[in-house]
CSV table of C-alpha atoms and ligand atoms in Angstrom, one decimal:
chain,number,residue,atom,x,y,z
A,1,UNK,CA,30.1,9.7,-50.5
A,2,UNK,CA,32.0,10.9,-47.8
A,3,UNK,CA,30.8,13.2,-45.2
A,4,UNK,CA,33.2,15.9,-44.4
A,5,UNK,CA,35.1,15.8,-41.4
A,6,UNK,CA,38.0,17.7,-39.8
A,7,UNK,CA,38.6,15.9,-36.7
A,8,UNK,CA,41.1,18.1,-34.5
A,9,UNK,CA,43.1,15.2,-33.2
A,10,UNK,CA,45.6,12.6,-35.6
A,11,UNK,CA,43.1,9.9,-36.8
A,12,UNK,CA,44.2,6.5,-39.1
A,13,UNK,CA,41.7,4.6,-40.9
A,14,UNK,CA,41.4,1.1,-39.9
A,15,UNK,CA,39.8,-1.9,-41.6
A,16,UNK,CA,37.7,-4.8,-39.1
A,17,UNK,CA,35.7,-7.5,-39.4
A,18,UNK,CA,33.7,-5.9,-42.4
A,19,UNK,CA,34.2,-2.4,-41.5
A,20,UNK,CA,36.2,0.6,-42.1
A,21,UNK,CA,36.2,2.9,-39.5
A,22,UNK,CA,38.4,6.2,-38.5
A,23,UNK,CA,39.6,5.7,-35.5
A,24,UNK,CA,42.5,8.3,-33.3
A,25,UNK,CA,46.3,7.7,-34.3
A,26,UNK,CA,46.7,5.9,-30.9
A,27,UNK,CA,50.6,6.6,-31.3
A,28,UNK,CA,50.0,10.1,-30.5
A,29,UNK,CA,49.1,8.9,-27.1
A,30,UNK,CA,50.9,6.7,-25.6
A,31,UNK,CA,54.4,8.3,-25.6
A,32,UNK,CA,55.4,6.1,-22.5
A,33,UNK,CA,55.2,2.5,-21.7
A,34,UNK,CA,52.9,3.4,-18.8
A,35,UNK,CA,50.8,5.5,-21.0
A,36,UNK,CA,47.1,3.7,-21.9
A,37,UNK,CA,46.5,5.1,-25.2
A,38,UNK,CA,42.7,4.2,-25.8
A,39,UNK,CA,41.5,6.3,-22.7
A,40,UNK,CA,44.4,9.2,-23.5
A,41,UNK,CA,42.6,10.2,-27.1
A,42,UNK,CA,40.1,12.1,-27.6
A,43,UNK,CA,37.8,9.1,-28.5
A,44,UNK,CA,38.3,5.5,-26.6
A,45,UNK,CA,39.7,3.2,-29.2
A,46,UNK,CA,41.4,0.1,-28.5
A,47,UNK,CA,42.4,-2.5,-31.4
A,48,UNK,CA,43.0,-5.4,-28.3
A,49,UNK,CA,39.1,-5.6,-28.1
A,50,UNK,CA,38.8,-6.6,-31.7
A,51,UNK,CA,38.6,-10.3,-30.2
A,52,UNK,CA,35.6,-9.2,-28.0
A,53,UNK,CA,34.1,-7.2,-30.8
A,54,UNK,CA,34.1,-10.6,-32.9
A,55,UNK,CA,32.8,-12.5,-30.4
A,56,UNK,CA,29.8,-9.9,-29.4
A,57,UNK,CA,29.3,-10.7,-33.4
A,58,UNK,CA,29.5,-13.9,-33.0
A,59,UNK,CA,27.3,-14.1,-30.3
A,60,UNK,CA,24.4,-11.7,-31.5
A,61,UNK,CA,24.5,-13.6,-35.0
A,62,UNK,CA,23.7,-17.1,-33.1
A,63,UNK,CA,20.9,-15.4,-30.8
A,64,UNK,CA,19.3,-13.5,-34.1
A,65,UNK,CA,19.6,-17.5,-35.6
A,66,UNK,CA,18.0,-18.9,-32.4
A,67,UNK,CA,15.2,-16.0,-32.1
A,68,UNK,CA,14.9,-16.3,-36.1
A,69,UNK,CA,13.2,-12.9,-36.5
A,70,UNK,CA,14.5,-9.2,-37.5
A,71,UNK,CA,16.2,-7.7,-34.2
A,72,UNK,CA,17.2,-4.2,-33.0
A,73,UNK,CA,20.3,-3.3,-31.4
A,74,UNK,CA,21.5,-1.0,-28.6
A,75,UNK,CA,24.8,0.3,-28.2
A,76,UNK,CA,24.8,3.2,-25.8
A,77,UNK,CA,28.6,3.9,-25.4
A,78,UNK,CA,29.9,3.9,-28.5
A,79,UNK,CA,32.9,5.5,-28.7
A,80,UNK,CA,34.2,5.3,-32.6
A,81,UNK,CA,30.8,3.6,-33.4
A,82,UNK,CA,32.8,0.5,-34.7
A,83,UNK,CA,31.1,-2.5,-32.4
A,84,UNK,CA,27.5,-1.2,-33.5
A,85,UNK,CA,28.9,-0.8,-37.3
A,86,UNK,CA,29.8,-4.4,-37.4
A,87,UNK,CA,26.8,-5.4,-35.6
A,88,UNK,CA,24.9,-3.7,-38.1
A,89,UNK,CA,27.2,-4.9,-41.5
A,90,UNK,CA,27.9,-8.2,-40.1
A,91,UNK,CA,25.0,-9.4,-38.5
A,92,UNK,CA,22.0,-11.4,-41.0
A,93,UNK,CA,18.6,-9.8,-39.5
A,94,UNK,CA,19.5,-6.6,-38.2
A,95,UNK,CA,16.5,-3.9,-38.7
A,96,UNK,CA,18.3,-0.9,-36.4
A,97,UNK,CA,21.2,0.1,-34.6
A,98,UNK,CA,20.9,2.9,-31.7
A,99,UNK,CA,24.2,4.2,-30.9
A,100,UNK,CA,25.2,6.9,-28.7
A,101,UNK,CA,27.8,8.6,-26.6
A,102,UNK,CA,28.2,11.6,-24.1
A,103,UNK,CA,31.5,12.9,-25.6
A,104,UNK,CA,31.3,15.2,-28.6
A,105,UNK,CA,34.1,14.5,-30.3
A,106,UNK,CA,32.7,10.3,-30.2
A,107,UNK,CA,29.5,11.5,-31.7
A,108,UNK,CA,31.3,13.3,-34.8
A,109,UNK,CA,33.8,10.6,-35.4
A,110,UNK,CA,30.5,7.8,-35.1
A,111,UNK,CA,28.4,10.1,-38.0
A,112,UNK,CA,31.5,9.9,-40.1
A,113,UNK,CA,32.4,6.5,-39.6
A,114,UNK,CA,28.3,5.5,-40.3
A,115,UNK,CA,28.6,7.6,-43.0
A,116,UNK,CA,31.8,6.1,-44.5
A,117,UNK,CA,30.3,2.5,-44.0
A,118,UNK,CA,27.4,4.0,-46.1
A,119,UNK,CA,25.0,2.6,-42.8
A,120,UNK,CA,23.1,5.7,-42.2
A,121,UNK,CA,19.3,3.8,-42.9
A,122,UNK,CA,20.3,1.3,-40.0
A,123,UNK,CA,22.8,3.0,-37.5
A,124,UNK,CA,22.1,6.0,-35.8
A,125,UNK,CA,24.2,7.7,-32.9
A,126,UNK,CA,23.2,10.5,-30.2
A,127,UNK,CA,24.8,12.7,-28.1
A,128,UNK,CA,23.3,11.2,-25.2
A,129,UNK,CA,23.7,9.8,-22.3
A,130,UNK,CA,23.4,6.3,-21.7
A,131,UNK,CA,20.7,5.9,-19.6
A,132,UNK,CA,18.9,8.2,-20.9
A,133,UNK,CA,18.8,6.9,-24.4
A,134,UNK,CA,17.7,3.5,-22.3
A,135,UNK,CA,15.0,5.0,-20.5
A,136,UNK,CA,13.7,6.7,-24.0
A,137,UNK,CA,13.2,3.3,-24.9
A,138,UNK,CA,11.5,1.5,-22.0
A,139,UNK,CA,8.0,1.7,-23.2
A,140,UNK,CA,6.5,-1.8,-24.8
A,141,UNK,CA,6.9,-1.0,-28.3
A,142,UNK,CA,10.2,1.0,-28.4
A,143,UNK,CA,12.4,-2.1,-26.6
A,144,UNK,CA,15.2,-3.6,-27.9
A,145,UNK,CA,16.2,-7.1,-29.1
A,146,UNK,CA,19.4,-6.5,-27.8
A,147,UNK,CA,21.5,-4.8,-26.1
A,148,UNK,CA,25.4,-3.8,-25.1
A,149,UNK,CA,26.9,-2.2,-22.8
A,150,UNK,CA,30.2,-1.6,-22.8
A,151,UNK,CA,31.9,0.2,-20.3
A,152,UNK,CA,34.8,1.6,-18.5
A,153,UNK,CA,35.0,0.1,-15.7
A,154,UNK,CA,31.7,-0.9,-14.4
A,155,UNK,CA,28.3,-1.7,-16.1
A,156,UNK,CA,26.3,-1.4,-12.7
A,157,UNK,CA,25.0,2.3,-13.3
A,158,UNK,CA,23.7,1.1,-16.6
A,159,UNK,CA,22.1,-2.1,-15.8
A,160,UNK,CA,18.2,-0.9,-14.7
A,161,UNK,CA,18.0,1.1,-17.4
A,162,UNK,CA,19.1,-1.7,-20.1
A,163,UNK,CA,16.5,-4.4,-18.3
A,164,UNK,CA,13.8,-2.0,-18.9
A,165,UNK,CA,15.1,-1.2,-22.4
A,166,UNK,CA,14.6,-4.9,-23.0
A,167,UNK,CA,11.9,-7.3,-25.0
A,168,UNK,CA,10.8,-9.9,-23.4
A,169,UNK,CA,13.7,-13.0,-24.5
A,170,UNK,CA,16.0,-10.0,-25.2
A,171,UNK,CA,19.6,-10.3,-24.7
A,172,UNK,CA,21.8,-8.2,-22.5
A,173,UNK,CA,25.7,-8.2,-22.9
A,174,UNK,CA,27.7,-6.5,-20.8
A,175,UNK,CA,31.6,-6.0,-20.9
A,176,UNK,CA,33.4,-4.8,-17.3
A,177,UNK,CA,36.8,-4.1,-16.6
A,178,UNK,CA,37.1,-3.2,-13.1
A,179,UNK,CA,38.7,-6.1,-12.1
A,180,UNK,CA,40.4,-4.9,-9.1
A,181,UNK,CA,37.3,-4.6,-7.1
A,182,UNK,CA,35.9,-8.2,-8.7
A,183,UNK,CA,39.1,-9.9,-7.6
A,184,UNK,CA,39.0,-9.0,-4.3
A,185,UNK,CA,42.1,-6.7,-4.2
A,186,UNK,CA,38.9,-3.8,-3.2
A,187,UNK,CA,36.9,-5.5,-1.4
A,188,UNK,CA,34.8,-2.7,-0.4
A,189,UNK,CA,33.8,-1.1,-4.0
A,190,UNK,CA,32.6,-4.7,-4.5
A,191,UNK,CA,30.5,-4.7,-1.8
A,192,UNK,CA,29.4,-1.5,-2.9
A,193,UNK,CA,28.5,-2.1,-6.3
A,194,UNK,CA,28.4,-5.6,-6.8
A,195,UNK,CA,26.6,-6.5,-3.4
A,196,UNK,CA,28.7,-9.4,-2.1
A,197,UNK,CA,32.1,-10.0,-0.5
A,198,UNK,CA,34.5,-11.2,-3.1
A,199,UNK,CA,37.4,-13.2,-2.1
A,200,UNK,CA,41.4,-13.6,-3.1
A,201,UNK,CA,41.6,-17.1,-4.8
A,202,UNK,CA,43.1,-18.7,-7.5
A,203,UNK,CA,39.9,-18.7,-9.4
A,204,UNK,CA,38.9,-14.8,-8.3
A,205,UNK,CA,38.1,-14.4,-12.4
A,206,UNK,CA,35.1,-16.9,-12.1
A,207,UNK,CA,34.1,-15.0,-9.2
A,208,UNK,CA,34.2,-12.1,-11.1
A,209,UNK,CA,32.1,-13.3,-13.9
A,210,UNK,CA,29.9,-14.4,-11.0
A,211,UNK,CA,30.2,-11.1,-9.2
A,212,UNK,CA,28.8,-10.0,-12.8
A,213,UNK,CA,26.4,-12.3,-13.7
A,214,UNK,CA,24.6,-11.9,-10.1
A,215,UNK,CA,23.9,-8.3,-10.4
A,216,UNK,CA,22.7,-8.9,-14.0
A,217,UNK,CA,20.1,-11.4,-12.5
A,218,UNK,CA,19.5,-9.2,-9.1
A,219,UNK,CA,18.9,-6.2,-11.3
A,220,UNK,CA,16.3,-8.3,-13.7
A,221,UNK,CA,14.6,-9.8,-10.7
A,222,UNK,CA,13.5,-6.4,-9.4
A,223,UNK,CA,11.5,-5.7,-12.1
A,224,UNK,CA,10.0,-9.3,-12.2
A,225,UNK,CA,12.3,-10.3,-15.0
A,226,UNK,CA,14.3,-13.9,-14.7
A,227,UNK,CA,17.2,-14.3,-16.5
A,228,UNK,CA,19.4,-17.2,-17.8
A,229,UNK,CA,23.5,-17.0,-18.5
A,230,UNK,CA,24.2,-18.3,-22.2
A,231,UNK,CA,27.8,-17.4,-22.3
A,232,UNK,CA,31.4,-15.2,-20.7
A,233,UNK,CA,34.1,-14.7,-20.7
A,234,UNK,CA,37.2,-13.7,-18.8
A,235,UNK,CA,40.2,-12.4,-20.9
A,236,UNK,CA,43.3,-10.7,-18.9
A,237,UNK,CA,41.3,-7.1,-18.3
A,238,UNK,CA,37.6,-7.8,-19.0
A,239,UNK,CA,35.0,-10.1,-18.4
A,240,UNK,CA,31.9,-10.1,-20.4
A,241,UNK,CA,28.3,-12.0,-19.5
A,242,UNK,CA,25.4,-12.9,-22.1
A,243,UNK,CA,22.3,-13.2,-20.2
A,244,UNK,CA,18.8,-13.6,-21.9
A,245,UNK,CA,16.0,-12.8,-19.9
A,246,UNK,CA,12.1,-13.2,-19.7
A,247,UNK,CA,9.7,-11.5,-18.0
A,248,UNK,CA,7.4,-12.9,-15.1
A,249,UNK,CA,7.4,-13.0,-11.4
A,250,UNK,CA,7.8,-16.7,-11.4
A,251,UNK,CA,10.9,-16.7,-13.9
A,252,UNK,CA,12.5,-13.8,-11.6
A,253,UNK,CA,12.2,-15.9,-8.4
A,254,UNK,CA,13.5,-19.1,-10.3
A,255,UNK,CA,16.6,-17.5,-11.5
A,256,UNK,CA,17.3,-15.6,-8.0
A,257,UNK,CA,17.3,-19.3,-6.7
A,258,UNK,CA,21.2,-19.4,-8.2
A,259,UNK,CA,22.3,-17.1,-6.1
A,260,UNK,CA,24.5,-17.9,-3.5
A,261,UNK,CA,27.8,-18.1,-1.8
A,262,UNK,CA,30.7,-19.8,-2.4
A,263,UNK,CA,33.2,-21.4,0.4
A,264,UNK,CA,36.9,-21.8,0.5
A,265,UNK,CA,39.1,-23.4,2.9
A,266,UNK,CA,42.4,-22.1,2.7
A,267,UNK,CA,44.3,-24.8,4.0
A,268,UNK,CA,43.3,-27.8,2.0
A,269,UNK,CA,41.7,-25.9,-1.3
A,270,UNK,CA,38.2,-27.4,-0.8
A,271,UNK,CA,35.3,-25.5,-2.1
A,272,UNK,CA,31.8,-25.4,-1.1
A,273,UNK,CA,28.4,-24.0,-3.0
A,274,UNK,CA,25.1,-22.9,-1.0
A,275,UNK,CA,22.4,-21.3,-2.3
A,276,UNK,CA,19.8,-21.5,0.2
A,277,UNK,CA,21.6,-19.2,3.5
A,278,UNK,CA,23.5,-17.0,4.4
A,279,UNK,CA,26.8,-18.8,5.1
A,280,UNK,CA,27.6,-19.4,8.7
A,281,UNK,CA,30.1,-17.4,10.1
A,282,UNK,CA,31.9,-19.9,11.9
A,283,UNK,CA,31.2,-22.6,9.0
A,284,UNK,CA,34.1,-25.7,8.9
A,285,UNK,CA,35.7,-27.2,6.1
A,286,UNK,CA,34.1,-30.9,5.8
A,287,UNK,CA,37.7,-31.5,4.1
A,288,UNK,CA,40.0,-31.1,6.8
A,289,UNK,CA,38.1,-28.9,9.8
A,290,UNK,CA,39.3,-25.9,9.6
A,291,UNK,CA,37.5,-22.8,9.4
A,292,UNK,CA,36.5,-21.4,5.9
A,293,UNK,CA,36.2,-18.0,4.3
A,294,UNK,CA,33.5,-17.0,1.6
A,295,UNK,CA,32.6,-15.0,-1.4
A,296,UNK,CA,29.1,-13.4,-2.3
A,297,UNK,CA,26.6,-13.2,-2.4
A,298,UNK,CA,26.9,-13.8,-6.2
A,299,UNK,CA,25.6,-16.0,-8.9
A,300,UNK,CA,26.3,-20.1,-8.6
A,301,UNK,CA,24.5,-20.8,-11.3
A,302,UNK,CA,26.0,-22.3,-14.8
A,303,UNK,CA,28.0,-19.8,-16.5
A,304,UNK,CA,27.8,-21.4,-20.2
A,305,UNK,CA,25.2,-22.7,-22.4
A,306,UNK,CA,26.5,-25.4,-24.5
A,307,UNK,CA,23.5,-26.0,-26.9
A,308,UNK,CA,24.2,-21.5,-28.0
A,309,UNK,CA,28.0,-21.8,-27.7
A,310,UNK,CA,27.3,-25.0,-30.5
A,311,UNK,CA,25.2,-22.3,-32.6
A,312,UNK,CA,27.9,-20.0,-32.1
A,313,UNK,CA,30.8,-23.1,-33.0
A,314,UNK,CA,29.0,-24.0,-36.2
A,315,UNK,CA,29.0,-20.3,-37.2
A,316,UNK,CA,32.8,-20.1,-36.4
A,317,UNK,CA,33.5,-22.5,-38.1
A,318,UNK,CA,33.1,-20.1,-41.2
A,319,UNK,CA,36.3,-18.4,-39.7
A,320,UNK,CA,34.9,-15.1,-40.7
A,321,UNK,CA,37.0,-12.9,-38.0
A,322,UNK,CA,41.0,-13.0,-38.0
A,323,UNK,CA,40.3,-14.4,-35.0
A,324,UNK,CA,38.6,-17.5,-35.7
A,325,UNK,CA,41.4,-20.1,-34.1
A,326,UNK,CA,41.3,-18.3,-31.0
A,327,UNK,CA,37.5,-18.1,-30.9
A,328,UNK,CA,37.3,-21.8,-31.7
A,329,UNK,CA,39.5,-22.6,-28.8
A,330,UNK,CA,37.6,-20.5,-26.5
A,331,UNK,CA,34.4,-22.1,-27.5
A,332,UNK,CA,35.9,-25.5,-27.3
A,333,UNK,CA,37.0,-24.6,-23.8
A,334,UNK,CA,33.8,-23.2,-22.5
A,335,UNK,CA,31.7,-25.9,-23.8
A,336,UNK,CA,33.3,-28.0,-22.0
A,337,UNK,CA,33.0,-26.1,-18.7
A,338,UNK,CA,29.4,-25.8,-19.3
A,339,UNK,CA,28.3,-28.4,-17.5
A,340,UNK,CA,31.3,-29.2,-14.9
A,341,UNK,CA,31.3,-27.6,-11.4
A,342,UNK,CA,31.9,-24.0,-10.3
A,343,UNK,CA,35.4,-23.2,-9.3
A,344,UNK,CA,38.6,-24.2,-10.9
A,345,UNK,CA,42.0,-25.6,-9.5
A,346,UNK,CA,45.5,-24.0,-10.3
A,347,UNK,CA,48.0,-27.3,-10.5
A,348,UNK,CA,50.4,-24.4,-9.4
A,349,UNK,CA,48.4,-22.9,-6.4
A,350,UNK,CA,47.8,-26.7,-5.5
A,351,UNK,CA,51.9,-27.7,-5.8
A,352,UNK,CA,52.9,-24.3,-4.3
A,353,UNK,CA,50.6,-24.9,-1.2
A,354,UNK,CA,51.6,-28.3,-0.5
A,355,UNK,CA,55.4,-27.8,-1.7
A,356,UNK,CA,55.4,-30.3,-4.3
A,357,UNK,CA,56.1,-30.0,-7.9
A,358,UNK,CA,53.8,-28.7,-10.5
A,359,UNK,CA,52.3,-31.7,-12.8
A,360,UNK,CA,51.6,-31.0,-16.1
A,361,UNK,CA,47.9,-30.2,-17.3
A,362,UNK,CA,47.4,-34.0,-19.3
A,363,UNK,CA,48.4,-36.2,-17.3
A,364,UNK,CA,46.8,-34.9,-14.2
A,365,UNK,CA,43.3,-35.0,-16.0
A,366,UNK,CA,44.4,-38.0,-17.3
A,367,UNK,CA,44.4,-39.3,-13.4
A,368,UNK,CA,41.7,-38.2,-12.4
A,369,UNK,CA,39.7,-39.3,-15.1
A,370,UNK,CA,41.1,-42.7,-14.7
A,371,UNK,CA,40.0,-42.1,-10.7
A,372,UNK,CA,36.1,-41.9,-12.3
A,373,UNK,CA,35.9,-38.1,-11.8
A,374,UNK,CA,34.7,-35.7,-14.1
A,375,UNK,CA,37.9,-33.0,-14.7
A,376,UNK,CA,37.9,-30.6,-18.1
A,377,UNK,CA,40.2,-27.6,-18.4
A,378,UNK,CA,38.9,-24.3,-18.1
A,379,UNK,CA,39.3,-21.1,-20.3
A,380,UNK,CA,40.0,-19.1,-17.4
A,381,UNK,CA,43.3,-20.6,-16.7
A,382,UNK,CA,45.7,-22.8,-19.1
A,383,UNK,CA,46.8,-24.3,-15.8
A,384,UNK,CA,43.1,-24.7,-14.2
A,385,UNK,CA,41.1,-27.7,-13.8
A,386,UNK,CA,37.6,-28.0,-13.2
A,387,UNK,CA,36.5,-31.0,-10.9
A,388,UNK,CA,34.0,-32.8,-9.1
A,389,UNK,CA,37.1,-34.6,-6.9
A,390,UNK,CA,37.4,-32.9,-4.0
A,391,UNK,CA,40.3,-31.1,-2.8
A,392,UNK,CA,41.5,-34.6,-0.9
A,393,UNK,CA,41.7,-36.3,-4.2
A,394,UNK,CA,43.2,-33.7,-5.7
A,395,UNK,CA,46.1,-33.3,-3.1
A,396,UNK,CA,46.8,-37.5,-3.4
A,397,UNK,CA,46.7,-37.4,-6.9
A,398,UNK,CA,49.2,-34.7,-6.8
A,399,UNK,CA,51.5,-36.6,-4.3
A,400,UNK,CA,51.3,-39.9,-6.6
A,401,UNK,CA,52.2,-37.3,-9.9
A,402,UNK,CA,55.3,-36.1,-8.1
A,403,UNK,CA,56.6,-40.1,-7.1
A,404,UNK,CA,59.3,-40.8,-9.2
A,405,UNK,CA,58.1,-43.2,-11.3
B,1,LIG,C1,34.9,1.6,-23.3
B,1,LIG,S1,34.3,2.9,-24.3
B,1,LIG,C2,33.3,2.1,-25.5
B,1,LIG,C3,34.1,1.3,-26.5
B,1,LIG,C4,33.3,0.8,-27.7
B,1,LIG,N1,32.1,0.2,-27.3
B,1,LIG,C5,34.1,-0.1,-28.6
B,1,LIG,O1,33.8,-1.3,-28.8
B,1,LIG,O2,35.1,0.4,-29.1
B,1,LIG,C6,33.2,3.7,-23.3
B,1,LIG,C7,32.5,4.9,-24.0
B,1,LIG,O3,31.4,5.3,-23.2
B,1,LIG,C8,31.3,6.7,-23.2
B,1,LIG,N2,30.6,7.1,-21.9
B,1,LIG,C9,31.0,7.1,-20.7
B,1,LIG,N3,30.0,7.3,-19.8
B,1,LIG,C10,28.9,7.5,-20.6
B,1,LIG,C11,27.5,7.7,-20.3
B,1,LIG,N4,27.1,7.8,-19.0
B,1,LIG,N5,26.6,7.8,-21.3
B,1,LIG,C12,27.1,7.7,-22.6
B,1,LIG,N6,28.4,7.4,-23.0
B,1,LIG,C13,29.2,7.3,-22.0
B,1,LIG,C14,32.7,7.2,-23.2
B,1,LIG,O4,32.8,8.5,-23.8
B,1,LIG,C15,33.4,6.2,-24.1
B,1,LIG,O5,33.3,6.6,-25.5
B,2,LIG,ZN1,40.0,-27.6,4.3
């Protein structure tokens, strides 16, 4: 039965993945192009993230597979309640959503929508505050299995009360869209709340994701909790990071060994990890000599586990979500990446900086593959490659791509 509700705002009823969900008529809010609808209504609601919701499903179903026991879920910024809804009707092993929000009107429209879905035994929602809801749930027997946080802007004020909120192997996946300061175009608020220097390159959206992923494992660490990356994601606003942690002292310090800097020479493109100092201030590209810039501190570790992105390929390949291609190609990509090095080429950024003409994608792996190095394409860029030739090779092999032939 339906619970009565008279929401003081235009709603529409929407159908995803296997929910129905009332969610506000977004066409009452953006009345001009510049207008962003989701934050403009009453309640955040934004049909673009469907494609993260599926793949937060995707990715909790093939962790519940992995940890093969009943799990518990936190979502503490709900909004409409429809990502812990389809957690709780799509997922195979879920005992208990915990939802919440601060804003009113989001708590009312999440009871209705619960009740609509006819989930009130395993989703609940509070009118609370995030951290709070976190920190009623930090004592040994009250953790979660999992949980999301999903933000505007940045996780960061969320993340010590989440780790604490966590069972030991627990998963935390957090969404962030402040990618202004992660790409480097405010370079002070990431200094400020991501702890490292980022830097303006053509592959700023891996250092995002880094950016990310390294407070996740700093914020673990200080409570003697390691943490391991199994999957992220950049899409054109957002980046997301699955990390799955375990407590210990040793395990902490293990992880904290990934973090690092990464080096950039502007002149010839060549890239540099270190993960043991601080980088030098005066260090020289080993490339061509000149002197090269840095980002981080920040995480160096991999990004992508390709043994869970199989679990969560195989589960894909159900095609469950409407959408399942693009999923599959994501997957495909990132499995890939998992084990090739950090940072990405642009076949643009490369022509544009030595003024010769952009190669296509195929036959430039295609070269360098014949060369003997390893190159895959990455999911961060359609016109990124990810190497181990260094920036040398890459400039030559460009030159031989632009003879006529
Ligand atoms: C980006 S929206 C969440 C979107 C939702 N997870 C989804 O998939 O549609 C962020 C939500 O967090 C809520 N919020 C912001 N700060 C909060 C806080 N400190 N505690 C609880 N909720 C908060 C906002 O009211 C908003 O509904
Ligand atoms: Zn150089």
């Amino acid at each position: 039965m339906e619970a009565k509700f008279k929401p003081d705002f235009p709603t529409v009823t929407i159908s995803e993945g296997r929910v129905k969900v009332v969610v506000p008529d977004l066409k009452a809010y953006g009345v001009c192009p510049s207008d962003y609808a989701p934050s403009k209504a009453p309640v955040f609601y934004n049909p673009v993230m469907e494609f993260n919701r599926d793949l937060t499903v995707l990715a909790f179903q093939a962790y519940q597979q992995i940890v093969s026991h009943e799990i518990t879920i936190c979502e503490p910024l709900t909004a409409t309640g429809i990502r812990g809804l389809r957690f709780a009707a799509e997922i195979h092993g879920v005992k208990r959503v915990e939802t919440s929000d601060v804003n009113e009107h989001s708590v009312e429209l999440a009871v209705h929508n619960i009740a609509l879905n006819g989930l009130q035994d395993k989703v609940s929602v509070k009118h609370r505050e995030a951290n709070r809801l976190l920190s009623e749930h930090s004592a040994p027997k009250k953790r979660f299995d999992i949980i999301d946080i999903d933000p505007f802007g940045t996780p960061i004020p969320h993340l010590d009360a989440a780790v604490k909120a966590l069972r030991n192997n627990g998963l935390l996946a957090t969404t962030a869209t402040d990618m202004a300061p992660l790409c480097g175009v405010h370079a002070k608020a990431c200094l400020r709340k991501y702890g490292g220097k980022p830097l303006r390159t053509e592959y700023c959206h891996e250092l995002a994701v880094r950016f990310l992923a390294g407070a996740v494992v700093q914020t673990a660490a200080r409570h003697n909790i390691g943490a391991r990356i199994l999957f992220s994601h950049c899409n054109e606003h957002y980046i997301r990071v699955y990390a799955r942690i375990s407590y210990g002292c040793q395990r902490a310090d293990e992880t904290l060994r990934h973090l690092g800097f990464i080096l950039h020479c502007f002149k010839c493109l060549h890239r540099e990890v270190v993960t043991k100092t601080f980088p030098d201030a005066a260090a020289m590209c080993s490339e061509c000599g000149s002197k090269m810039d840095y980002a981080g501190p920040l995480w160096t570790g991999a990004l992508f586990d390709a043994q869970f992105i199989g679990v969560m390929a195989a589960m894909n390949a159900r095609r469950a979500f409407r959408n399942s291609s693009k999923i599959a190609k994501l997957l495909a990509l990132t499995g890939a990446e998992a084990d090739a090095p950090a940072t990405y080429y642009v076949l643009d950024k490369l022509s544009g900086r030595f003024g010769l003409p952009a190669p296509a994608v195929a036959p430039f792996l295609q070269a360098l593959h014949e060369a003997g190095y390893k190159a895959v394409q990455t999911h961060f860029s359609s016109r990124g490659i990810r190497t181990n030739a260094p920036a040398s090779v890459m400039q030559k092999t460009l030159r031989t791509l632009a003879q006529p032939t």
